[in-house]
Amino acid sequence: MSLLFKERADSNSMKPKLSFAEQVRSFFINHLRQSIAALGDLWRTPVASLMTMAVLGLSLSLPAALYVLQKNAVAVSSAWQNAAEISLFLRQDLSPEVQRAFSHRIGLHPEVDSVTLISPDAGLEDFKLQSGFGDALAYLDRNPLPAVVVVLPTLANRGPNEARALLQKLESAREVDMGKMDIDWLERLDAIIALIQDSFGALATLLLVSVVLIVGNTIRLAIMGRKEEIEVMKLVGATDGFIQRPFLYTGLWYGIVGAMISWIAISLIIWWLADAIQYLSGLYQSSFELTGISLLEALFLLLLSSLLGLCGAYISVKRHIAHIEPA
């Protein structure tokens, strides 16, 4: 026995040493071979593999769809910035010069982005166009509409609390008869967005954990199905790392294809809802369009799904392969 070990040692010492570049090339070639071999194993059982990948893809589609919904809700909230406009109705006894001076003074506030003064005559003309009562309004003895100062707060002051504080501040001016703003609508919109964001975090965490568990269980079944093969490989001297690699690459392929299925599912949902969203936005005189997953977000989804698949496979192989020993 000692002579046998001596002969093996002499043969190993006679092997030429590889350079660093050759070692790196050999490393990548070996990993490439094992990744292709893992893909080939999946190809030999296409139905079972595609079913697992479809489950992963649909599990990822739910948090991805919720993220797209959140992104579009934020876009709606920023696009409807006019909802934060403050309308200040001035007293009717003010002269045009006083109205312009007050409008200029309001524009100097640091919380104000822009100010628009609408004279009573301009307001009446606009009301005629919007209401359709132009002929009837012509019989009025005098213009009943007051001058209106439309104030658009800065981005930092368009939230419900900030806008309410600005409205109370501007209403206290002696030139103002009353102020108006749909603060309730802003609060409802912010509450909806906050609910979507909280739901996205909780649901995404649960579904991402489920992806790891699905991959881990699938890899565990694959390991149990090749238990005898693993025992033989360990008998001939294969290390745990060498045996684990094909299973790790299998989990990686599950994640990659699952991400592609998720992206396709989200794209189909966006395409299916596009006409309905355009019709709904048209009712509100808007041209809003749903925004899908961008290229950068798709790459992040691919990376995240690959890491989840790899993580699930790693947990499974570390737990099960180490316990398989030849009898």
mmCIF file of C-alpha atoms in Angstrom:
data_model
loop_
_atom_site.group_PDB
_atom_site.id
_atom_site.type_symbol
_atom_site.label_atom_id
_atom_site.label_comp_id
_atom_site.label_asym_id
_atom_site.label_seq_id
_atom_site.Cartn_x
_atom_site.Cartn_y
_atom_site.Cartn_z
ATOM 1 C CA MET A 1 0.000 0.000 0.000
ATOM 2 C CA SER A 2 2.832 2.423 0.858
ATOM 3 C CA LEU A 3 4.470 1.578 -2.475
ATOM 4 C CA LEU A 4 1.234 2.443 -4.295
ATOM 5 C CA PHE A 5 1.032 5.835 -2.577
ATOM 6 C CA LYS A 6 4.693 6.454 -3.447
ATOM 7 C CA GLU A 7 4.093 5.691 -7.135
ATOM 8 C CA ARG A 8 1.069 8.079 -7.171
ATOM 9 C CA ALA A 9 3.106 10.806 -5.536
ATOM 10 C CA ASP A 10 5.929 10.313 -8.059
ATOM 11 C CA SER A 11 3.450 10.492 -10.959
ATOM 12 C CA ASN A 12 1.843 13.662 -9.553
ATOM 13 C CA SER A 13 5.245 15.279 -9.125
ATOM 14 C CA MET A 14 6.061 14.537 -12.768
ATOM 15 C CA LYS A 15 3.013 16.528 -14.010
ATOM 16 C CA PRO A 16 4.031 19.871 -15.516
ATOM 17 C CA LYS A 17 2.903 22.896 -13.513
ATOM 18 C CA LEU A 18 0.387 25.124 -15.271
ATOM 19 C CA SER A 19 0.878 28.863 -15.541
ATOM 20 C CA PHE A 20 -1.594 31.257 -13.942
ATOM 21 C CA ALA A 21 -3.223 32.042 -17.307
ATOM 22 C CA GLU A 22 -3.614 28.340 -18.058
ATOM 23 C CA GLN A 23 -5.112 27.730 -14.631
ATOM 24 C CA VAL A 24 -7.652 30.539 -15.165
ATOM 25 C CA ARG A 25 -8.529 29.207 -18.613
ATOM 26 C CA SER A 26 -8.888 25.670 -17.258
ATOM 27 C CA PHE A 27 -11.115 26.982 -14.454
ATOM 28 C CA PHE A 28 -13.503 28.719 -16.835
ATOM 29 C CA ILE A 29 -13.518 25.812 -19.280
ATOM 30 C CA ASN A 30 -14.441 23.356 -16.532
ATOM 31 C CA HIS A 31 -17.238 25.596 -15.268
ATOM 32 C CA LEU A 32 -18.505 26.169 -18.798
ATOM 33 C CA ARG A 33 -18.618 22.434 -19.414
ATOM 34 C CA GLN A 34 -20.510 21.784 -16.210
ATOM 35 C CA SER A 35 -22.996 24.596 -16.850
ATOM 36 C CA ILE A 36 -23.716 23.225 -20.341
ATOM 37 C CA ALA A 37 -24.006 19.738 -18.883
ATOM 38 C CA ALA A 38 -26.536 21.037 -16.328
ATOM 39 C CA LEU A 39 -28.527 22.640 -19.145
ATOM 40 C CA GLY A 40 -28.411 19.333 -20.991
ATOM 41 C CA ASP A 41 -29.826 17.534 -17.953
ATOM 42 C CA LEU A 42 -32.720 19.980 -17.916
ATOM 43 C CA TRP A 43 -33.262 19.482 -21.633
ATOM 44 C CA ARG A 44 -33.581 15.720 -21.146
ATOM 45 C CA THR A 45 -36.610 16.303 -18.884
ATOM 46 C CA PRO A 46 -38.250 19.266 -20.646
ATOM 47 C CA VAL A 47 -41.759 18.954 -19.184
ATOM 48 C CA ALA A 48 -40.707 18.773 -15.544
ATOM 49 C CA SER A 49 -38.057 21.462 -16.016
ATOM 50 C CA LEU A 50 -40.424 23.867 -17.772
ATOM 51 C CA MET A 51 -43.081 23.362 -15.110
ATOM 52 C CA THR A 52 -40.594 24.260 -12.377
ATOM 53 C CA MET A 53 -39.358 27.276 -14.358
ATOM 54 C CA ALA A 54 -42.943 28.391 -14.994
ATOM 55 C CA VAL A 55 -43.726 28.228 -11.269
ATOM 56 C CA LEU A 56 -40.639 30.321 -10.559
ATOM 57 C CA GLY A 57 -41.502 32.791 -13.304
ATOM 58 C CA LEU A 58 -45.079 33.264 -12.114
ATOM 59 C CA SER A 59 -43.901 33.595 -8.502
ATOM 60 C CA LEU A 60 -41.586 36.388 -9.613
ATOM 61 C CA SER A 61 -44.297 37.935 -11.781
ATOM 62 C CA LEU A 62 -46.483 38.824 -8.790
ATOM 63 C CA PRO A 63 -43.966 41.115 -7.018
ATOM 64 C CA ALA A 64 -42.784 42.395 -10.410
ATOM 65 C CA ALA A 65 -46.367 43.299 -11.369
ATOM 66 C CA LEU A 66 -46.859 45.022 -8.019
ATOM 67 C CA TYR A 67 -43.640 46.971 -8.596
ATOM 68 C CA VAL A 68 -44.892 48.067 -12.031
ATOM 69 C CA LEU A 69 -48.185 49.119 -10.423
ATOM 70 C CA GLN A 70 -46.320 51.105 -7.780
ATOM 71 C CA LYS A 71 -44.134 52.766 -10.406
ATOM 72 C CA ASN A 72 -47.123 53.798 -12.494
ATOM 73 C CA ALA A 73 -49.008 55.030 -9.406
ATOM 74 C CA VAL A 74 -46.078 57.274 -8.533
ATOM 75 C CA ALA A 75 -46.004 58.472 -12.149
ATOM 76 C CA VAL A 76 -49.721 59.302 -11.950
ATOM 77 C CA SER A 77 -49.205 61.182 -8.717
ATOM 78 C CA SER A 78 -46.387 63.269 -10.201
ATOM 79 C CA ALA A 79 -48.231 63.775 -13.499
ATOM 80 C CA TRP A 80 -51.318 65.056 -11.701
ATOM 81 C CA GLN A 81 -49.389 67.800 -9.995
ATOM 82 C CA ASN A 82 -52.269 70.193 -10.731
ATOM 83 C CA ALA A 83 -54.177 68.408 -7.956
ATOM 84 C CA ALA A 84 -51.931 70.327 -5.565
ATOM 85 C CA GLU A 85 -52.864 73.703 -7.059
ATOM 86 C CA ILE A 86 -54.234 76.235 -4.619
ATOM 87 C CA SER A 87 -56.956 78.582 -5.814
ATOM 88 C CA LEU A 88 -57.187 81.866 -3.913
ATOM 89 C CA PHE A 89 -60.436 83.770 -4.559
ATOM 90 C CA LEU A 90 -59.759 87.476 -4.012
ATOM 91 C CA ARG A 91 -62.169 90.029 -2.651
ATOM 92 C CA GLN A 92 -64.231 91.703 -5.349
ATOM 93 C CA ASP A 93 -63.541 95.222 -4.100
ATOM 94 C CA LEU A 94 -59.835 95.009 -4.998
ATOM 95 C CA SER A 95 -58.531 97.034 -7.929
ATOM 96 C CA PRO A 96 -56.565 95.314 -10.728
ATOM 97 C CA GLU A 97 -53.370 96.985 -9.470
ATOM 98 C CA VAL A 98 -53.843 95.530 -5.993
ATOM 99 C CA GLN A 99 -54.596 92.134 -7.476
ATOM 100 C CA ARG A 100 -51.363 92.168 -9.500
ATOM 101 C CA ALA A 101 -49.349 93.364 -6.499
ATOM 102 C CA PHE A 102 -50.776 90.589 -4.344
ATOM 103 C CA SER A 103 -50.054 88.002 -7.028
ATOM 104 C CA HIS A 104 -46.451 89.213 -7.245
ATOM 105 C CA ARG A 105 -46.087 89.084 -3.460
ATOM 106 C CA ILE A 106 -47.370 85.516 -3.339
ATOM 107 C CA GLY A 107 -44.805 84.473 -5.939
ATOM 108 C CA LEU A 108 -41.993 85.535 -3.600
ATOM 109 C CA HIS A 109 -42.838 82.830 -1.046
ATOM 110 C CA PRO A 110 -40.176 80.073 -0.975
ATOM 111 C CA GLU A 111 -42.900 77.378 -0.933
ATOM 112 C CA VAL A 112 -44.419 78.661 -4.191
ATOM 113 C CA ASP A 113 -43.256 77.457 -7.596
ATOM 114 C CA SER A 114 -45.470 79.564 -9.855
ATOM 115 C CA VAL A 115 -48.402 81.980 -9.631
ATOM 116 C CA THR A 116 -51.092 82.714 -12.226
ATOM 117 C CA LEU A 117 -53.533 85.601 -11.882
ATOM 118 C CA ILE A 118 -56.904 85.014 -13.579
ATOM 119 C CA SER A 119 -58.897 88.209 -13.933
ATOM 120 C CA PRO A 120 -62.705 88.170 -13.579
ATOM 121 C CA ASP A 121 -63.139 88.722 -17.321
ATOM 122 C CA ALA A 122 -60.771 85.878 -18.214
ATOM 123 C CA GLY A 123 -62.511 83.622 -15.701
ATOM 124 C CA LEU A 124 -65.915 84.406 -17.185
ATOM 125 C CA GLU A 125 -64.740 83.652 -20.729
ATOM 126 C CA ASP A 126 -63.277 80.359 -19.606
ATOM 127 C CA PHE A 127 -66.490 79.492 -17.784
ATOM 128 C CA LYS A 128 -68.499 80.201 -20.935
ATOM 129 C CA LEU A 129 -66.342 77.776 -22.917
ATOM 130 C CA GLN A 130 -66.391 75.061 -20.278
ATOM 131 C CA SER A 131 -70.052 75.257 -19.274
ATOM 132 C CA GLY A 132 -71.739 75.817 -22.638
ATOM 133 C CA PHE A 133 -73.955 78.564 -21.178
ATOM 134 C CA GLY A 134 -72.373 81.328 -23.204
ATOM 135 C CA ASP A 135 -75.655 82.758 -24.520
ATOM 136 C CA ALA A 136 -77.291 82.747 -21.103
ATOM 137 C CA LEU A 137 -74.339 84.402 -19.414
ATOM 138 C CA ALA A 138 -74.519 87.264 -21.891
ATOM 139 C CA TYR A 139 -77.652 88.527 -20.116
ATOM 140 C CA LEU A 140 -75.828 89.118 -16.829
ATOM 141 C CA ASP A 141 -75.702 92.738 -15.699
ATOM 142 C CA ARG A 142 -72.230 92.359 -14.224
ATOM 143 C CA ASN A 143 -69.502 89.771 -13.909
ATOM 144 C CA PRO A 144 -70.133 87.805 -10.674
ATOM 145 C CA LEU A 145 -66.771 86.035 -10.712
ATOM 146 C CA PRO A 146 -63.883 87.242 -8.527
ATOM 147 C CA ALA A 147 -60.234 87.376 -9.499
ATOM 148 C CA VAL A 148 -58.436 84.111 -8.799
ATOM 149 C CA VAL A 149 -54.777 83.545 -8.003
ATOM 150 C CA VAL A 150 -53.711 79.991 -8.893
ATOM 151 C CA VAL A 151 -50.697 78.946 -6.825
ATOM 152 C CA LEU A 152 -48.592 75.885 -7.665
ATOM 153 C CA PRO A 153 -46.415 74.808 -4.730
ATOM 154 C CA THR A 154 -42.881 73.554 -5.159
ATOM 155 C CA LEU A 155 -42.269 69.806 -5.404
ATOM 156 C CA ALA A 156 -41.332 69.643 -1.735
ATOM 157 C CA ASN A 157 -44.656 71.259 -0.737
ATOM 158 C CA ARG A 158 -47.122 69.280 -2.868
ATOM 159 C CA GLY A 159 -47.821 66.647 -0.242
ATOM 160 C CA PRO A 160 -51.118 66.823 1.654
ATOM 161 C CA ASN A 161 -49.661 68.138 4.927
ATOM 162 C CA GLU A 162 -47.364 70.663 3.273
ATOM 163 C CA ALA A 163 -50.070 71.862 0.858
ATOM 164 C CA ARG A 164 -52.573 72.291 3.696
ATOM 165 C CA ALA A 165 -50.092 74.348 5.705
ATOM 166 C CA LEU A 166 -49.407 76.563 2.660
ATOM 167 C CA LEU A 167 -53.139 76.986 2.024
ATOM 168 C CA GLN A 168 -53.753 78.119 5.612
ATOM 169 C CA LYS A 169 -50.843 80.523 5.348
ATOM 170 C CA LEU A 170 -52.086 82.112 2.121
ATOM 171 C CA GLU A 171 -55.728 82.241 3.245
ATOM 172 C CA SER A 172 -54.761 84.497 6.131
ATOM 173 C CA ALA A 173 -53.924 87.361 3.740
ATOM 174 C CA ARG A 174 -56.424 90.231 3.900
ATOM 175 C CA GLU A 175 -56.842 90.260 0.099
ATOM 176 C CA VAL A 176 -58.129 86.681 0.063
ATOM 177 C CA ASP A 177 -61.829 85.965 0.434
ATOM 178 C CA MET A 178 -61.377 82.168 0.484
ATOM 179 C CA GLY A 179 -58.982 79.471 -0.656
ATOM 180 C CA LYS A 180 -59.673 76.051 -2.112
ATOM 181 C CA MET A 181 -57.735 72.899 -2.830
ATOM 182 C CA ASP A 182 -58.734 69.240 -3.090
ATOM 183 C CA ILE A 183 -56.586 68.104 -0.168
ATOM 184 C CA ASP A 184 -58.772 65.033 0.414
ATOM 185 C CA TRP A 185 -57.909 63.762 -3.058
ATOM 186 C CA LEU A 186 -54.202 64.223 -2.366
ATOM 187 C CA GLU A 187 -54.475 62.329 0.908
ATOM 188 C CA ARG A 188 -56.358 59.457 -0.726
ATOM 189 C CA LEU A 189 -53.806 59.251 -3.526
ATOM 190 C CA ASP A 190 -50.868 59.229 -1.112
ATOM 191 C CA ALA A 191 -52.601 56.597 1.034
ATOM 192 C CA ILE A 192 -53.109 54.354 -2.002
ATOM 193 C CA ILE A 193 -49.458 54.696 -3.020
ATOM 194 C CA ALA A 194 -48.303 53.976 0.547
ATOM 195 C CA LEU A 195 -50.521 50.874 0.647
ATOM 196 C CA ILE A 196 -49.081 49.626 -2.644
ATOM 197 C CA GLN A 197 -45.531 50.193 -1.425
ATOM 198 C CA ASP A 198 -46.121 48.348 1.856
ATOM 199 C CA SER A 199 -47.873 45.492 0.056
ATOM 200 C CA PHE A 200 -45.034 45.283 -2.436
ATOM 201 C CA GLY A 201 -42.426 44.857 0.295
ATOM 202 C CA ALA A 202 -44.355 42.187 2.209
ATOM 203 C CA LEU A 203 -45.518 40.212 -0.831
ATOM 204 C CA ALA A 204 -42.128 40.410 -2.541
ATOM 205 C CA THR A 205 -40.388 39.027 0.547
ATOM 206 C CA LEU A 206 -42.787 36.081 0.825
ATOM 207 C CA LEU A 207 -42.616 35.195 -2.858
ATOM 208 C CA LEU A 208 -38.840 35.518 -3.097
ATOM 209 C CA VAL A 209 -38.480 33.157 -0.137
ATOM 210 C CA SER A 210 -40.873 30.778 -1.897
ATOM 211 C CA VAL A 211 -38.632 30.854 -4.991
ATOM 212 C CA VAL A 212 -35.654 29.787 -2.878
ATOM 213 C CA LEU A 213 -37.688 26.970 -1.300
ATOM 214 C CA ILE A 214 -38.998 25.759 -4.670
ATOM 215 C CA VAL A 215 -35.509 25.616 -6.181
ATOM 216 C CA GLY A 216 -34.090 23.988 -3.054
ATOM 217 C CA ASN A 217 -36.747 21.272 -3.031
ATOM 218 C CA THR A 218 -36.312 20.624 -6.761
ATOM 219 C CA ILE A 219 -32.548 20.276 -6.373
ATOM 220 C CA ARG A 220 -33.054 17.987 -3.356
ATOM 221 C CA LEU A 221 -35.186 15.638 -5.462
ATOM 222 C CA ALA A 222 -32.530 15.679 -8.188
ATOM 223 C CA ILE A 223 -29.824 14.799 -5.642
ATOM 224 C CA MET A 224 -31.883 11.938 -4.235
ATOM 225 C CA GLY A 225 -32.477 10.632 -7.755
ATOM 226 C CA ARG A 226 -28.718 10.542 -8.410
ATOM 227 C CA LYS A 227 -27.686 9.262 -5.008
ATOM 228 C CA GLU A 228 -26.009 6.107 -6.340
ATOM 229 C CA GLU A 229 -24.139 8.101 -8.980
ATOM 230 C CA ILE A 230 -22.883 10.494 -6.292
ATOM 231 C CA GLU A 231 -21.702 7.547 -4.167
ATOM 232 C CA VAL A 232 -19.725 6.159 -7.104
ATOM 233 C CA MET A 233 -18.185 9.567 -7.809
ATOM 234 C CA LYS A 234 -17.072 9.840 -4.184
ATOM 235 C CA LEU A 235 -15.591 6.321 -4.375
ATOM 236 C CA VAL A 236 -13.336 7.353 -7.268
ATOM 237 C CA GLY A 237 -12.179 10.472 -5.400
ATOM 238 C CA ALA A 238 -14.506 13.261 -6.595
ATOM 239 C CA THR A 239 -14.698 16.160 -4.169
ATOM 240 C CA ASP A 240 -17.956 17.605 -2.839
ATOM 241 C CA GLY A 241 -17.306 20.828 -4.743
ATOM 242 C CA PHE A 242 -16.995 18.964 -8.048
ATOM 243 C CA ILE A 243 -20.212 17.051 -7.381
ATOM 244 C CA GLN A 244 -22.112 20.155 -6.265
ATOM 245 C CA ARG A 245 -21.332 22.312 -9.289
ATOM 246 C CA PRO A 246 -23.821 20.771 -11.777
ATOM 247 C CA PHE A 247 -26.630 21.150 -9.235
ATOM 248 C CA LEU A 248 -25.644 24.772 -8.572
ATOM 249 C CA TYR A 249 -25.724 25.496 -12.295
ATOM 250 C CA THR A 250 -29.110 23.798 -12.493
ATOM 251 C CA GLY A 251 -30.442 26.251 -9.907
ATOM 252 C CA LEU A 252 -28.852 29.090 -11.856
ATOM 253 C CA TRP A 253 -30.592 27.996 -15.068
ATOM 254 C CA TYR A 254 -33.885 27.759 -13.203
ATOM 255 C CA GLY A 255 -33.462 31.370 -12.091
ATOM 256 C CA ILE A 256 -32.462 32.658 -15.542
ATOM 257 C CA VAL A 257 -35.356 31.039 -17.407
ATOM 258 C CA GLY A 258 -37.762 31.937 -14.585
ATOM 259 C CA ALA A 259 -36.803 35.607 -14.951
ATOM 260 C CA MET A 260 -37.438 35.432 -18.704
ATOM 261 C CA ILE A 261 -40.874 33.909 -18.112
ATOM 262 C CA SER A 262 -41.635 36.627 -15.552
ATOM 263 C CA TRP A 263 -40.624 39.381 -17.989
ATOM 264 C CA ILE A 264 -42.795 37.865 -20.733
ATOM 265 C CA ALA A 265 -45.765 37.630 -18.346
ATOM 266 C CA ILE A 266 -45.431 41.279 -17.269
ATOM 267 C CA SER A 267 -45.101 42.418 -20.898
ATOM 268 C CA LEU A 268 -48.268 40.518 -21.824
ATOM 269 C CA ILE A 269 -50.153 42.091 -18.908
ATOM 270 C CA ILE A 270 -49.034 45.588 -19.971
ATOM 271 C CA TRP A 271 -50.076 44.872 -23.571
ATOM 272 C CA TRP A 272 -53.457 43.503 -22.446
ATOM 273 C CA LEU A 273 -54.263 46.528 -20.259
ATOM 274 C CA ALA A 274 -52.882 49.213 -22.601
ATOM 275 C CA ASP A 275 -56.150 49.917 -24.459
ATOM 276 C CA ALA A 276 -58.236 49.988 -21.269
ATOM 277 C CA ILE A 277 -55.806 52.394 -19.587
ATOM 278 C CA GLN A 278 -55.785 54.693 -22.625
ATOM 279 C CA TYR A 279 -59.585 54.735 -22.687
ATOM 280 C CA LEU A 280 -59.761 55.495 -18.954
ATOM 281 C CA SER A 281 -57.156 58.262 -19.160
ATOM 282 C CA GLY A 282 -59.014 59.748 -22.123
ATOM 283 C CA LEU A 283 -62.084 60.163 -19.928
ATOM 284 C CA TYR A 284 -59.964 62.385 -17.668
ATOM 285 C CA GLN A 285 -58.490 64.334 -20.610
ATOM 286 C CA SER A 286 -55.107 62.716 -20.041
ATOM 287 C CA SER A 287 -52.668 60.800 -22.236
ATOM 288 C CA PHE A 288 -51.267 58.518 -19.545
ATOM 289 C CA GLU A 289 -49.738 55.234 -20.712
ATOM 290 C CA LEU A 290 -48.655 52.267 -18.617
ATOM 291 C CA THR A 291 -44.910 51.916 -18.192
ATOM 292 C CA GLY A 292 -43.524 48.405 -18.182
ATOM 293 C CA ILE A 293 -40.182 47.032 -17.039
ATOM 294 C CA SER A 294 -37.223 48.963 -18.418
ATOM 295 C CA LEU A 295 -34.022 47.326 -19.671
ATOM 296 C CA LEU A 296 -32.184 48.104 -16.436
ATOM 297 C CA GLU A 297 -35.053 46.729 -14.355
ATOM 298 C CA ALA A 298 -35.171 43.607 -16.534
ATOM 299 C CA LEU A 299 -31.451 43.059 -15.954
ATOM 300 C CA PHE A 300 -31.998 43.489 -12.210
ATOM 301 C CA LEU A 301 -34.846 40.961 -12.343
ATOM 302 C CA LEU A 302 -32.558 38.529 -14.179
ATOM 303 C CA LEU A 303 -29.780 39.013 -11.641
ATOM 304 C CA LEU A 304 -32.141 38.674 -8.678
ATOM 305 C CA SER A 305 -33.783 35.541 -10.058
ATOM 306 C CA SER A 306 -30.400 33.968 -10.844
ATOM 307 C CA LEU A 307 -29.153 34.661 -7.323
ATOM 308 C CA LEU A 308 -32.329 33.212 -5.810
ATOM 309 C CA GLY A 309 -31.991 30.061 -7.899
ATOM 310 C CA LEU A 310 -28.330 29.758 -6.996
ATOM 311 C CA CYS A 311 -29.079 30.353 -3.313
ATOM 312 C CA GLY A 312 -31.788 27.681 -3.231
ATOM 313 C CA ALA A 313 -29.512 25.187 -4.957
ATOM 314 C CA TYR A 314 -26.599 26.012 -2.643
ATOM 315 C CA ILE A 315 -28.661 25.455 0.490
ATOM 316 C CA SER A 316 -29.882 22.107 -0.824
ATOM 317 C CA VAL A 317 -26.531 20.726 -2.019
ATOM 318 C CA LYS A 318 -24.712 21.791 1.139
ATOM 319 C CA ARG A 319 -27.254 19.979 3.243
ATOM 320 C CA HIS A 320 -27.694 16.752 1.265
ATOM 321 C CA ILE A 321 -24.532 15.968 -0.711
ATOM 322 C CA ALA A 322 -22.305 16.084 2.341
ATOM 323 C CA HIS A 323 -24.466 13.377 3.975
ATOM 324 C CA ILE A 324 -24.192 10.981 1.009
ATOM 325 C CA GLU A 325 -21.275 8.633 1.623
ATOM 326 C CA PRO A 326 -20.475 5.326 -0.094
ATOM 327 C CA ALA A 327 -21.259 2.285 2.004
#
